[in-house]
Coordinates of C-alpha atoms in Angstrom, one line a residue:
M1235 CA 15.6 -92.7 43.7
I1236 CA 18.2 -91.2 46.0
T1237 CA 21.8 -90.3 45.0
K1238 CA 24.3 -89.5 47.7
N1239 CA 27.7 -88.0 46.8
S1240 CA 30.3 -86.7 49.2
T1241 CA 29.7 -83.1 48.1
R1242 CA 26.0 -83.0 47.4
T1243 CA 22.8 -84.8 48.0
E1244 CA 20.0 -85.0 45.4
V1245 CA 16.7 -86.7 45.4
K1246 CA 15.0 -87.8 42.2
A1247 CA 11.3 -88.6 41.3
L1248 CA 10.2 -90.0 38.0
A1249 CA 6.8 -90.4 36.5
Q1250 CA 6.4 -92.4 33.4
N1251 CA 3.7 -92.8 30.7
I1252 CA 1.8 -89.7 31.7
H1253 CA -1.1 -89.2 29.2
M1254 CA -0.3 -85.8 27.9
S1255 CA 1.9 -84.2 25.2
P1256 CA 5.5 -83.5 26.2
F1257 CA 5.1 -80.0 24.7
K1258 CA 2.3 -79.1 27.1
A1259 CA 4.2 -80.5 30.1
R1260 CA 7.4 -78.6 29.1
R1261 CA 5.4 -75.4 29.2
V1262 CA 4.8 -75.9 33.0
I1263 CA 8.3 -77.5 33.7
D1264 CA 10.1 -74.4 32.3
Q1265 CA 8.3 -72.2 34.9
I1266 CA 9.6 -74.2 37.9
R1267 CA 13.1 -75.1 36.9
G1268 CA 15.7 -73.7 39.4
R1269 CA 13.1 -72.4 41.9
S1270 CA 12.9 -73.3 45.6
Y1271 CA 10.5 -76.0 46.7
E1272 CA 8.0 -73.7 48.4
E1273 CA 7.9 -71.3 45.5
T1274 CA 7.4 -74.2 43.2
L1275 CA 4.3 -75.4 45.2
M1276 CA 2.8 -71.9 45.0
I1277 CA 3.3 -71.6 41.3
L1278 CA 1.9 -75.1 40.5
E1279 CA -1.2 -74.7 42.7
L1280 CA -2.1 -71.5 40.8
M1281 CA -1.4 -72.6 37.3
P1282 CA -4.5 -73.3 35.1
Y1283 CA -2.9 -76.1 33.1
R1284 CA -3.8 -79.7 33.4
A1285 CA -0.1 -80.7 33.4
A1286 CA 0.4 -78.7 36.6
F1287 CA -1.5 -81.2 38.7
S1288 CA 0.7 -84.2 37.6
I1289 CA 3.9 -82.2 38.1
L1290 CA 2.7 -81.1 41.6
K1291 CA 2.1 -84.7 42.6
L1292 CA 5.6 -85.5 41.3
V1293 CA 7.2 -82.6 43.3
Y1294 CA 5.4 -83.9 46.4
S1295 CA 6.8 -87.4 45.7
A1296 CA 10.4 -86.0 45.4
A1297 CA 9.9 -84.1 48.7
A1298 CA 8.8 -87.3 50.4
N1299 CA 11.9 -89.0 49.1
A1300 CA 14.0 -86.2 50.5
N1301 CA 12.2 -86.6 53.9
N1302 CA 13.0 -90.3 53.9
L1303 CA 16.7 -89.4 53.4
G1304 CA 16.5 -87.0 56.3
L1305 CA 16.8 -83.8 54.3
N1306 CA 14.6 -80.7 54.9
E1307 CA 12.5 -80.1 51.8
A1308 CA 12.0 -76.4 52.8
E1309 CA 15.8 -75.9 52.1
S1310 CA 15.8 -77.7 48.7
F1311 CA 15.3 -76.4 45.1
I1312 CA 14.5 -77.9 41.8
S1313 CA 17.9 -78.5 40.3
K1314 CA 16.8 -80.5 37.2
A1315 CA 13.4 -80.9 35.7
E1316 CA 12.9 -82.5 32.3
V1317 CA 10.2 -83.9 30.1
N1318 CA 10.9 -86.7 27.6
G1319 CA 8.5 -88.1 25.1
G1320 CA 7.1 -91.5 25.8
T1321 CA 5.3 -94.0 23.6
V1322 CA 2.5 -92.8 21.3
L1323 CA -0.8 -94.7 21.6
K1324 CA -2.3 -95.1 18.2
R1325 CA -6.1 -95.5 18.0
L1326 CA -8.5 -95.6 15.1
R1327 CA -11.7 -93.5 14.8
P1328 CA -14.4 -94.8 12.4
R1329 CA -15.1 -92.4 9.5
A1330 CA -17.6 -92.4 6.7
R1331 CA -17.8 -95.1 4.0
G1332 CA -16.0 -97.7 6.1
R1333 CA -12.8 -95.8 6.4
S1334 CA -10.9 -95.0 9.6
Y1335 CA -8.9 -92.1 10.9
R1336 CA -5.8 -92.5 13.1
I1337 CA -5.6 -90.7 16.4
K1338 CA -2.3 -90.3 18.2
R1339 CA -2.3 -90.1 21.9
P1340 CA 1.1 -89.0 23.2
T1341 CA 2.6 -89.8 26.5
C1342 CA 5.6 -88.4 28.4
H1343 CA 8.1 -89.1 31.1
I1344 CA 8.7 -86.4 33.7
T1345 CA 11.8 -86.3 35.9
I1346 CA 12.3 -83.9 38.9
V1347 CA 15.5 -83.7 40.9
L1348 CA 15.7 -81.8 44.2
K1349 CA 19.0 -80.6 45.7
D1350 CA 19.6 -79.3 49.2
K1351 CA 20.8 -75.7 49.3
S1352 CA 22.9 -76.1 52.4
K1353 CA 24.7 -79.3 51.0
N1354 CA 25.3 -77.5 47.7
L1355 CA 27.7 -74.9 49.2

């Protein structure tokens, strides 16, 4: 999704229903918020968390959207990064004596917004 205003240009990428807890994804998102695009790539490639791979793919997608608009992704930065909770998948695990145990599998929605530094001035 691309938003063009007269004063600034921002590019948005959204990933929905990612199978991970929003708390675990926020731990990674908090590290990259406000950083430049290239610095974000270095941080995400070296992070040991599983959420870093999904967020890295989303940052690449936002950069591709910026490239389609004609912006230089090297001059952009992460202006907004947020994680919202999605639907919770409820599953049943069989237990002893015919009973069952509920398993909650959380999902999350991740949003990344890139802004161009030169257009922001």
